[in-house]
mmCIF file of C-alpha atoms and ligand atoms in Angstrom:
data_model
loop_
_atom_site.group_PDB
_atom_site.id
_atom_site.type_symbol
_atom_site.label_atom_id
_atom_site.label_comp_id
_atom_site.label_asym_id
_atom_site.label_seq_id
_atom_site.Cartn_x
_atom_site.Cartn_y
_atom_site.Cartn_z
ATOM 1 C CA MET I 72 139.072 41.668 135.479
ATOM 2 C CA ARG I 73 142.272 39.611 135.592
ATOM 3 C CA THR I 74 143.419 38.288 138.925
ATOM 4 C CA SER I 75 147.141 37.745 138.541
ATOM 5 C CA TRP I 76 149.686 39.996 140.230
ATOM 6 C CA PRO I 77 150.380 42.851 139.602
ATOM 7 C CA PRO I 78 146.729 43.938 139.616
ATOM 8 C CA ILE I 79 145.828 44.358 136.015
ATOM 9 C CA THR I 80 142.773 45.271 134.077
ATOM 10 C CA PRO I 81 141.659 45.160 130.481
ATOM 11 C CA SER I 82 141.770 48.666 129.098
ATOM 12 C CA PRO I 83 138.661 50.554 128.035
ATOM 13 C CA THR I 84 139.660 50.099 124.399
ATOM 14 C CA PRO I 85 136.411 49.593 122.468
ATOM 15 C CA PRO I 86 136.107 46.606 120.139
ATOM 16 C CA PRO I 87 137.814 47.473 116.850
ATOM 17 C CA ASP I 88 135.461 49.139 114.398
ATOM 18 C CA ARG I 89 136.465 47.646 111.055
ATOM 19 C CA SER I 90 134.650 50.424 109.171
ATOM 20 C CA ALA I 91 137.336 52.736 110.556
ATOM 21 C CA GLY I 92 140.112 50.584 109.050
ATOM 22 C CA ALA I 93 142.144 47.553 110.036
ATOM 23 C CA PRO I 94 145.632 47.304 111.527
ATOM 24 C CA GLY I 95 148.552 46.614 109.230
ATOM 25 C CA PRO I 96 152.353 46.672 109.335
ATOM 26 C CA ARG I 97 153.934 50.097 108.869
ATOM 27 C CA ALA I 98 156.373 48.698 106.285
ATOM 28 C CA ASP I 99 153.428 47.775 104.015
ATOM 29 C CA LEU I 100 152.080 51.333 104.197
ATOM 30 C CA VAL I 101 155.501 52.807 103.401
ATOM 31 C CA ASP I 102 155.841 50.454 100.396
ATOM 32 C CA LEU I 103 152.381 51.459 99.179
ATOM 33 C CA LEU I 104 153.163 55.178 99.415
ATOM 34 C CA ARG I 105 156.605 54.773 97.858
ATOM 35 C CA GLY I 106 155.130 52.767 94.979
ATOM 36 C CA ALA I 107 152.679 55.584 94.204
ATOM 37 C CA LEU I 108 155.498 58.105 93.622
ATOM 38 C CA PRO I 109 157.608 58.492 90.484
ATOM 39 C CA ALA I 110 161.140 57.279 91.342
ATOM 40 C CA GLU I 111 162.688 60.685 90.567
ATOM 41 C CA ALA I 112 160.471 62.342 93.193
ATOM 42 C CA LEU I 113 162.454 60.700 96.001
ATOM 43 C CA ARG I 114 165.959 61.767 96.986
ATOM 44 C CA PRO I 115 166.996 59.408 99.789
ATOM 45 C CA GLY I 116 169.955 60.330 101.981
ATOM 46 C CA VAL I 117 169.579 64.106 101.525
ATOM 47 C CA ASP I 118 169.264 65.806 104.921
ATOM 48 C CA VAL I 119 167.381 69.083 105.240
ATOM 49 C CA ARG I 120 169.295 71.631 107.324
ATOM 50 C CA GLN I 121 167.198 74.774 107.150
ATOM 51 C CA VAL I 122 163.823 75.863 105.783
ATOM 52 C CA ARG I 123 162.750 79.481 105.285
ATOM 53 C CA PRO I 124 159.194 80.848 104.999
ATOM 54 C CA ASP I 125 159.899 82.082 101.433
ATOM 55 C CA GLY I 126 160.239 78.435 100.269
ATOM 56 C CA THR I 127 164.041 78.150 100.426
ATOM 57 C CA VAL I 128 165.362 74.775 101.611
ATOM 58 C CA VAL I 129 169.030 74.327 102.500
ATOM 59 C CA HIS I 130 169.976 70.638 102.337
ATOM 60 C CA GLY I 131 172.874 68.224 101.977
ATOM 61 C CA GLY I 132 172.747 68.533 98.169
ATOM 62 C CA GLY I 133 172.681 72.374 98.025
ATOM 63 C CA THR I 134 169.808 74.866 98.133
ATOM 64 C CA SER I 135 166.380 74.560 96.494
ATOM 65 C CA THR I 136 163.383 76.858 96.268
ATOM 66 C CA ALA I 137 159.769 75.825 95.933
ATOM 67 C CA ASP I 138 156.283 77.341 95.753
ATOM 68 C CA LEU I 139 155.299 75.083 98.650
ATOM 69 C CA VAL I 140 157.460 73.312 101.240
ATOM 70 C CA VAL I 141 155.799 70.595 103.345
ATOM 71 C CA GLY I 142 157.738 69.710 106.484
ATOM 72 C CA ALA I 143 156.798 66.106 107.294
ATOM 73 C CA ASP I 144 160.041 65.563 109.166
ATOM 74 C CA GLY I 145 158.853 64.142 112.449
ATOM 75 C CA VAL I 146 158.769 65.134 116.095
ATOM 76 C CA HIS I 147 162.194 66.823 116.079
ATOM 77 C CA SER I 148 161.371 68.618 112.793
ATOM 78 C CA VAL I 149 164.124 70.817 111.366
ATOM 79 C CA THR I 150 161.394 72.613 109.394
ATOM 80 C CA ARG I 151 159.518 73.562 112.568
ATOM 81 C CA ARG I 152 162.682 74.611 114.388
ATOM 82 C CA SER I 153 163.872 76.730 111.408
ATOM 83 C CA VAL I 154 160.606 78.530 110.766
ATOM 84 C CA TRP I 155 159.500 78.899 114.411
ATOM 85 C CA PRO I 156 162.816 78.995 116.330
ATOM 86 C CA ARG I 157 161.238 80.259 119.563
ATOM 87 C CA LEU I 158 158.684 77.485 119.977
ATOM 88 C CA PRO I 159 159.180 75.085 122.896
ATOM 89 C CA GLY I 160 160.360 71.619 121.856
ATOM 90 C CA PRO I 161 158.695 68.242 122.441
ATOM 91 C CA ARG I 162 158.045 67.144 126.035
ATOM 92 C CA TYR I 163 158.901 63.650 127.333
ATOM 93 C CA VAL I 164 155.676 62.283 128.849
ATOM 94 C CA GLY I 165 157.329 59.957 131.370
ATOM 95 C CA TYR I 166 157.027 56.555 129.726
ATOM 96 C CA THR I 167 158.951 54.557 127.183
ATOM 97 C CA THR I 168 157.486 52.128 124.628
ATOM 98 C CA TRP I 169 158.598 48.865 123.039
ATOM 99 C CA ARG I 170 157.033 47.412 119.903
ATOM 100 C CA LEU I 171 157.458 44.032 118.253
ATOM 101 C CA LEU I 172 155.757 41.668 115.830
ATOM 102 C CA ALA I 173 155.521 38.183 117.351
ATOM 103 C CA PRO I 174 155.271 35.111 115.072
ATOM 104 C CA PRO I 175 151.758 33.954 114.096
ATOM 105 C CA ARG I 176 149.589 32.526 116.904
ATOM 106 C CA PRO I 177 145.868 32.680 117.638
ATOM 107 C CA VAL I 178 145.029 35.458 120.124
ATOM 108 C CA GLU I 179 141.742 36.691 121.479
ATOM 109 C CA GLY I 180 141.244 39.998 119.588
ATOM 110 C CA SER I 181 142.900 43.299 120.488
ATOM 111 C CA VAL I 182 143.542 43.560 124.218
ATOM 112 C CA GLU I 183 145.448 46.009 126.374
ATOM 113 C CA THR I 184 146.249 45.182 129.996
ATOM 114 C CA TRP I 185 147.184 47.781 132.577
ATOM 115 C CA GLY I 186 149.377 47.346 135.632
ATOM 116 C CA ARG I 187 150.946 49.941 137.888
ATOM 117 C CA GLY I 188 152.921 52.242 135.639
ATOM 118 C CA GLU I 189 153.202 49.643 132.892
ATOM 119 C CA ARG I 190 150.996 47.971 130.304
ATOM 120 C CA PHE I 191 150.963 45.416 127.522
ATOM 121 C CA GLY I 192 148.790 45.344 124.404
ATOM 122 C CA HIS I 193 148.445 42.931 121.529
ATOM 123 C CA VAL I 194 146.677 43.190 118.174
ATOM 124 C CA PRO I 195 146.317 40.304 115.681
ATOM 125 C CA MET I 196 147.577 41.244 112.213
ATOM 126 C CA PRO I 197 145.862 40.064 109.010
ATOM 127 C CA ASP I 198 148.768 37.643 108.293
ATOM 128 C CA GLY I 199 148.472 35.971 111.721
ATOM 129 C CA ARG I 200 151.433 37.712 113.349
ATOM 130 C CA VAL I 201 150.737 39.545 116.589
ATOM 131 C CA TYR I 202 151.676 43.199 117.041
ATOM 132 C CA CYS I 203 152.649 43.829 120.673
ATOM 133 C CA HIS I 204 153.289 47.092 122.475
ATOM 134 C CA LEU I 205 154.657 47.483 125.979
ATOM 135 C CA MET I 206 154.943 50.710 127.937
ATOM 136 C CA ALA I 207 156.536 51.541 131.264
ATOM 137 C CA ASN I 208 157.215 54.617 133.367
ATOM 138 C CA ALA I 209 160.943 55.352 133.126
ATOM 139 C CA PRO I 210 163.321 58.302 132.905
ATOM 140 C CA ALA I 211 164.006 59.384 129.294
ATOM 141 C CA GLY I 212 166.881 57.443 127.765
ATOM 142 C CA THR I 213 166.362 54.250 129.820
ATOM 143 C CA ARG I 214 167.174 51.259 127.600
ATOM 144 C CA VAL I 215 165.757 47.793 128.358
ATOM 145 C CA GLY I 216 166.118 44.698 126.161
ATOM 146 C CA LEU I 217 163.878 41.705 125.480
ATOM 147 C CA ALA I 218 165.395 39.503 128.215
ATOM 148 C CA GLU I 219 164.444 42.033 130.880
ATOM 149 C CA LEU I 220 160.982 42.538 129.356
ATOM 150 C CA ARG I 221 160.354 38.765 129.482
ATOM 151 C CA GLU I 222 161.310 38.810 133.151
ATOM 152 C CA ARG I 223 159.238 41.884 133.915
ATOM 153 C CA PHE I 224 156.044 40.529 132.315
ATOM 154 C CA ALA I 225 156.598 36.845 133.213
ATOM 155 C CA ARG I 226 153.706 36.730 135.718
ATOM 156 C CA TRP I 227 151.189 38.606 133.568
ATOM 157 C CA HIS I 228 148.262 36.674 132.115
ATOM 158 C CA ASP I 229 148.386 34.504 128.972
ATOM 159 C CA PRO I 230 149.363 34.961 126.200
ATOM 160 C CA ILE I 231 151.723 37.772 127.294
ATOM 161 C CA PRO I 232 154.664 35.646 128.529
ATOM 162 C CA ALA I 233 154.374 33.327 125.503
ATOM 163 C CA LEU I 234 154.300 36.247 123.058
ATOM 164 C CA LEU I 235 157.456 37.666 124.604
ATOM 165 C CA ARG I 236 159.156 34.261 124.618
ATOM 166 C CA SER I 237 158.468 33.866 120.889
ATOM 167 C CA ALA I 238 159.770 37.334 119.936
ATOM 168 C CA ARG I 239 163.243 37.903 118.520
ATOM 169 C CA PRO I 240 165.490 40.504 120.219
ATOM 170 C CA GLU I 241 166.449 42.151 116.916
ATOM 171 C CA GLU I 242 162.771 42.862 116.170
ATOM 172 C CA VAL I 243 162.115 44.891 119.306
ATOM 173 C CA LEU I 244 161.905 48.670 118.795
ATOM 174 C CA GLN I 245 162.092 51.002 121.780
ATOM 175 C CA HIS I 246 161.087 54.674 121.671
ATOM 176 C CA ASP I 247 160.674 57.226 124.421
ATOM 177 C CA THR I 248 157.288 58.938 124.211
ATOM 178 C CA TYR I 249 157.150 62.638 123.336
ATOM 179 C CA GLU I 250 154.318 65.068 122.869
ATOM 180 C CA LEU I 251 154.457 68.473 121.203
ATOM 181 C CA PRO I 252 152.890 71.493 122.961
ATOM 182 C CA GLU I 253 149.961 72.979 121.006
ATOM 183 C CA LEU I 254 151.129 75.283 118.205
ATOM 184 C CA ASP I 255 149.275 78.469 117.180
ATOM 185 C CA THR I 256 149.653 77.643 113.496
ATOM 186 C CA TYR I 257 150.897 74.885 111.188
ATOM 187 C CA VAL I 258 151.701 77.277 108.302
ATOM 188 C CA CYS I 259 154.002 80.227 107.604
ATOM 189 C CA GLY I 260 154.587 81.852 104.204
ATOM 190 C CA ARG I 261 155.146 79.006 101.721
ATOM 191 C CA VAL I 262 155.726 76.398 104.430
ATOM 192 C CA ALA I 263 153.322 73.918 106.043
ATOM 193 C CA ILE I 264 154.156 71.297 108.647
ATOM 194 C CA LEU I 265 152.177 68.110 109.130
ATOM 195 C CA GLY I 266 152.197 64.876 111.109
ATOM 196 C CA ASP I 267 154.501 64.619 114.114
ATOM 197 C CA ALA I 268 156.276 67.831 113.070
ATOM 198 C CA ALA I 269 153.027 69.671 113.878
ATOM 199 C CA HIS I 270 151.327 67.572 116.569
ATOM 200 C CA ALA I 271 153.420 64.668 117.898
ATOM 201 C CA MET I 272 151.221 62.754 120.314
ATOM 202 C CA THR I 273 151.288 59.817 122.712
ATOM 203 C CA PRO I 274 150.582 56.492 120.951
ATOM 204 C CA ASN I 275 147.587 55.660 123.186
ATOM 205 C CA LEU I 276 144.953 55.946 120.449
ATOM 206 C CA GLY I 277 147.190 54.676 117.638
ATOM 207 C CA GLN I 278 146.518 57.934 115.798
ATOM 208 C CA GLY I 279 149.861 59.651 115.069
ATOM 209 C CA ALA I 280 150.364 58.254 111.571
ATOM 210 C CA CYS I 281 146.609 58.292 110.894
ATOM 211 C CA GLN I 282 146.456 62.017 111.638
ATOM 212 C CA ALA I 283 149.532 62.596 109.459
ATOM 213 C CA LEU I 284 147.713 60.927 106.552
ATOM 214 C CA GLU I 285 144.592 63.013 107.167
ATOM 215 C CA ASP I 286 146.788 66.148 107.196
ATOM 216 C CA ALA I 287 148.375 65.199 103.879
ATOM 217 C CA VAL I 288 145.049 64.529 102.139
ATOM 218 C CA THR I 289 143.555 67.780 103.469
ATOM 219 C CA LEU I 290 146.599 69.861 102.547
ATOM 220 C CA ALA I 291 146.765 68.473 99.012
ATOM 221 C CA ALA I 292 143.051 69.118 98.419
ATOM 222 C CA ALA I 293 143.188 72.630 99.917
ATOM 223 C CA VAL I 294 146.187 73.724 97.830
ATOM 224 C CA ASP I 295 144.692 72.110 94.749
ATOM 225 C CA SER I 296 141.441 74.056 95.185
ATOM 226 C CA HIS I 297 142.689 77.411 96.481
ATOM 227 C CA GLY I 298 146.384 77.775 95.557
ATOM 228 C CA VAL I 299 149.200 78.198 98.070
ATOM 229 C CA PRO I 300 148.394 81.096 100.427
ATOM 230 C CA ALA I 301 144.634 80.473 100.728
ATOM 231 C CA GLY I 302 145.085 76.688 100.633
ATOM 232 C CA LEU I 303 147.562 76.793 103.512
ATOM 233 C CA ALA I 304 145.197 78.942 105.571
ATOM 234 C CA ALA I 305 142.340 76.496 104.870
ATOM 235 C CA TYR I 306 144.561 73.538 105.822
ATOM 236 C CA ASP I 307 145.512 75.192 109.105
ATOM 237 C CA ARG I 308 141.885 75.998 109.948
ATOM 238 C CA ALA I 309 140.736 72.467 109.162
ATOM 239 C CA ARG I 310 143.482 70.469 110.820
ATOM 240 C CA ARG I 311 144.630 72.275 113.956
ATOM 241 C CA PRO I 312 141.452 71.841 116.031
ATOM 242 C CA ARG I 313 141.049 68.148 115.162
ATOM 243 C CA THR I 314 144.666 67.129 115.638
ATOM 244 C CA GLN I 315 145.057 69.069 118.886
ATOM 245 C CA LEU I 316 141.880 67.445 120.233
ATOM 246 C CA VAL I 317 143.274 63.997 119.377
ATOM 247 C CA VAL I 318 146.550 64.874 121.157
ATOM 248 C CA ARG I 319 144.591 65.785 124.316
ATOM 249 C CA LEU I 320 142.316 62.722 124.145
ATOM 250 C CA SER I 321 145.283 60.437 123.608
ATOM 251 C CA ARG I 322 147.069 61.888 126.638
ATOM 252 C CA GLN I 323 143.946 61.524 128.835
ATOM 253 C CA VAL I 324 143.110 57.967 127.740
ATOM 254 C CA GLY I 325 146.620 56.776 128.533
ATOM 255 C CA ALA I 326 147.153 58.571 131.847
ATOM 256 C CA PRO I 327 145.420 56.071 134.216
ATOM 257 C CA ALA I 328 147.500 53.228 132.769
ATOM 258 C CA HIS I 329 150.578 54.892 134.221
ATOM 259 C CA TRP I 330 149.297 55.509 137.740
ATOM 260 C CA ARG I 331 151.554 53.869 140.305
ATOM 261 C CA SER I 332 149.573 54.499 143.482
ATOM 262 C CA ALA I 333 147.995 51.298 144.869
ATOM 263 C CA PRO I 334 144.716 52.931 146.053
ATOM 264 C CA LEU I 335 144.254 54.714 142.732
ATOM 265 C CA THR I 336 144.894 51.612 140.633
ATOM 266 C CA VAL I 337 142.549 49.526 142.817
ATOM 267 C CA LEU I 338 139.819 52.141 142.286
ATOM 268 C CA ARG I 339 140.583 52.270 138.578
ATOM 269 C CA ASP I 340 140.413 48.492 138.237
ATOM 270 C CA ALA I 341 137.090 48.404 140.091
ATOM 271 C CA ALA I 342 135.544 51.272 138.119
ATOM 272 C CA LEU I 343 136.589 50.440 134.571
ATOM 273 C CA PRO I 344 134.526 47.257 134.132
ATOM 274 C CA LEU I 345 131.440 49.219 135.255
ATOM 275 C CA LEU I 346 131.716 51.706 132.392
ATOM 276 C CA PRO I 347 129.415 50.744 129.522
ATOM 277 C CA ALA I 348 131.431 49.741 126.453
ATOM 278 C CA ALA I 349 129.044 51.767 124.271
ATOM 279 C CA LEU I 350 129.870 54.940 126.200
ATOM 280 C CA LEU I 351 133.590 54.361 125.765
ATOM 281 C CA GLY I 352 133.108 53.577 122.095
ATOM 282 C CA ARG I 353 130.980 56.703 121.539
ATOM 283 C CA SER I 354 133.533 58.981 123.178
ATOM 284 C CA LEU I 355 136.146 57.880 120.633
ATOM 285 C CA THR I 356 133.953 57.568 117.541
ATOM 286 C CA ALA I 357 134.827 61.054 116.296
ATOM 287 C CA THR I 358 138.518 60.202 116.533
ATOM 288 C CA TYR I 359 138.267 56.980 114.570
ATOM 289 C CA THR I 360 135.868 58.171 111.880
ATOM 290 C CA TRP I 361 136.891 60.848 109.434
ATOM 291 C CA ALA I 362 135.977 61.643 105.862
ATOM 292 C CA PRO I 363 137.963 64.016 103.637
HETATM 293 C C1 LIG D 1283 155.569 53.427 120.165
HETATM 294 C C2 LIG D 1283 154.761 54.097 119.103
HETATM 295 C C3 LIG D 1283 153.622 53.476 118.602
HETATM 296 C C4 LIG D 1283 152.858 54.103 117.619
HETATM 297 N N1 LIG D 1283 151.733 53.480 117.152
HETATM 298 C C5 LIG D 1283 150.988 54.087 116.208
HETATM 299 C C6 LIG D 1283 149.821 53.456 115.678
HETATM 300 O O1 LIG D 1283 149.458 52.349 116.067
HETATM 301 N N2 LIG D 1283 149.097 54.112 114.746
HETATM 302 C C7 LIG D 1283 149.451 55.342 114.300
HETATM 303 O O2 LIG D 1283 148.747 55.902 113.454
HETATM 304 N N3 LIG D 1283 150.550 55.960 114.778
HETATM 305 C C8 LIG D 1283 151.327 55.361 115.707
HETATM 306 N N4 LIG D 1283 152.449 55.978 116.186
HETATM 307 C C9 LIG D 1283 152.774 57.329 115.734
HETATM 308 C C10 LIG D 1283 153.477 57.331 114.392
HETATM 309 O O3 LIG D 1283 154.644 56.549 114.429
HETATM 310 C C11 LIG D 1283 153.850 58.751 114.041
HETATM 311 O O4 LIG D 1283 152.810 59.631 114.359
HETATM 312 C C12 LIG D 1283 154.127 58.843 112.554
HETATM 313 O O5 LIG D 1283 155.245 58.053 112.221
HETATM 314 C C13 LIG D 1283 154.372 60.291 112.173
HETATM 315 O O6 LIG D 1283 154.679 60.343 110.818
HETATM 316 P P1 LIG D 1283 155.509 61.565 110.261
HETATM 317 O O7 LIG D 1283 155.657 61.297 108.800
HETATM 318 O O8 LIG D 1283 154.908 62.836 110.704
HETATM 319 O O9 LIG D 1283 156.925 61.482 110.989
HETATM 320 P P2 LIG D 1283 158.011 60.321 110.955
HETATM 321 O O10 LIG D 1283 157.377 58.991 110.803
HETATM 322 O O11 LIG D 1283 158.884 60.567 112.135
HETATM 323 O O12 LIG D 1283 158.812 60.572 109.617
HETATM 324 C C14 LIG D 1283 159.664 61.685 109.492
HETATM 325 C C15 LIG D 1283 160.601 61.424 108.330
HETATM 326 O O13 LIG D 1283 161.371 62.595 108.099
HETATM 327 C C16 LIG D 1283 162.726 62.230 107.976
HETATM 328 N N5 LIG D 1283 163.539 63.363 108.447
HETATM 329 C C17 LIG D 1283 163.601 63.873 109.695
HETATM 330 N N6 LIG D 1283 164.441 64.918 109.734
HETATM 331 C C18 LIG D 1283 164.923 65.067 108.475
HETATM 332 C C19 LIG D 1283 165.840 65.981 107.878
HETATM 333 N N7 LIG D 1283 166.428 66.957 108.587
HETATM 334 N N8 LIG D 1283 166.122 65.848 106.561
HETATM 335 C C20 LIG D 1283 165.537 64.865 105.822
HETATM 336 N N9 LIG D 1283 164.642 63.974 106.334
HETATM 337 C C21 LIG D 1283 164.350 64.083 107.647
HETATM 338 C C22 LIG D 1283 162.896 60.998 108.860
HETATM 339 O O14 LIG D 1283 164.019 60.255 108.452
HETATM 340 C C23 LIG D 1283 161.585 60.277 108.597
HETATM 341 O O15 LIG D 1283 161.672 59.485 107.445
HETATM 342 C C24 LIG D 1283 153.246 55.371 117.144
HETATM 343 C C25 LIG D 1283 154.398 55.988 117.634
HETATM 344 C C26 LIG D 1283 155.155 55.356 118.604
HETATM 345 C C27 LIG D 1283 156.403 56.047 119.124
#
């Protein structure tokens, strides 16, 4: 338990299980995926405007048809909105998030610290840099820069103030946090959606992109084995229960970090250290371990 003000507590995040993977910069992953594709497969700068269940895609370069259309177009997916126009849109969960990579410095493992309606986490990267995430309750659209973040977290424990002092303003990303209501299906006709388009979630378990990758591997294998209609049905059956469970778990794990009530946060801070780490680890094992 930390003793500085505001009352703060290490989160119940279990020690990282390296068998479940190691953290790495998103840009490296994007480079890896891009490098695996033939150059002609990518058409940058073409915006998709409408997708129809029969495989028709209307885009900035004209109209195309395909046996299979995969909508991996993020939380505000045009694919989802075209194919399922009546579905409710993403819901703002009440907190905004900043991310940054601080210059290399030794830090004590992966730690997340909770305050009242705000939190700070840091994760050492393999190259020595330190990935930091900050979250705070705020109305959607609130914009706060690095100078204000330094001020806001100035009295938190080490190395938080130093990490923020070493960061560069142009490297700070801020995103409001959205979650998608549970969908009844991820497929329709010749169209499948995956990743945030299908199940945008809070970042509390660091699982959004991981689940998108699992979706992609499962979808490719299912279509390869069974063809389009049966493969899409198999993909939907396999992925919806798991991804929707992760969305719920992620929401629940993060909720106490955003409590603002003093009595509740005092209780939380007293109770959390009493929970056995093994119990916390076990409850998340199924999320962090997956085999195709
Ligand atoms: C603060 C924060 C921290 C996170 N931390 C983690 C983490 O630690 N680990 C993790 O696994 N996940 C994390 N996530 C979640 C992760 O970022 C997302 O789940 C992941 O990026 C989803 O991938 P995606 O491909 O489905 O969507 P996106 O990454 O949103 O990609 C969608 C792509 O589609 C393109 N696109 C959109 N609309 C169109 C259109 N009309 N025409 C053409 N192209 C279009 C976009 O330009 C974009 O390239 C975090 C998210 C946030 C907000």
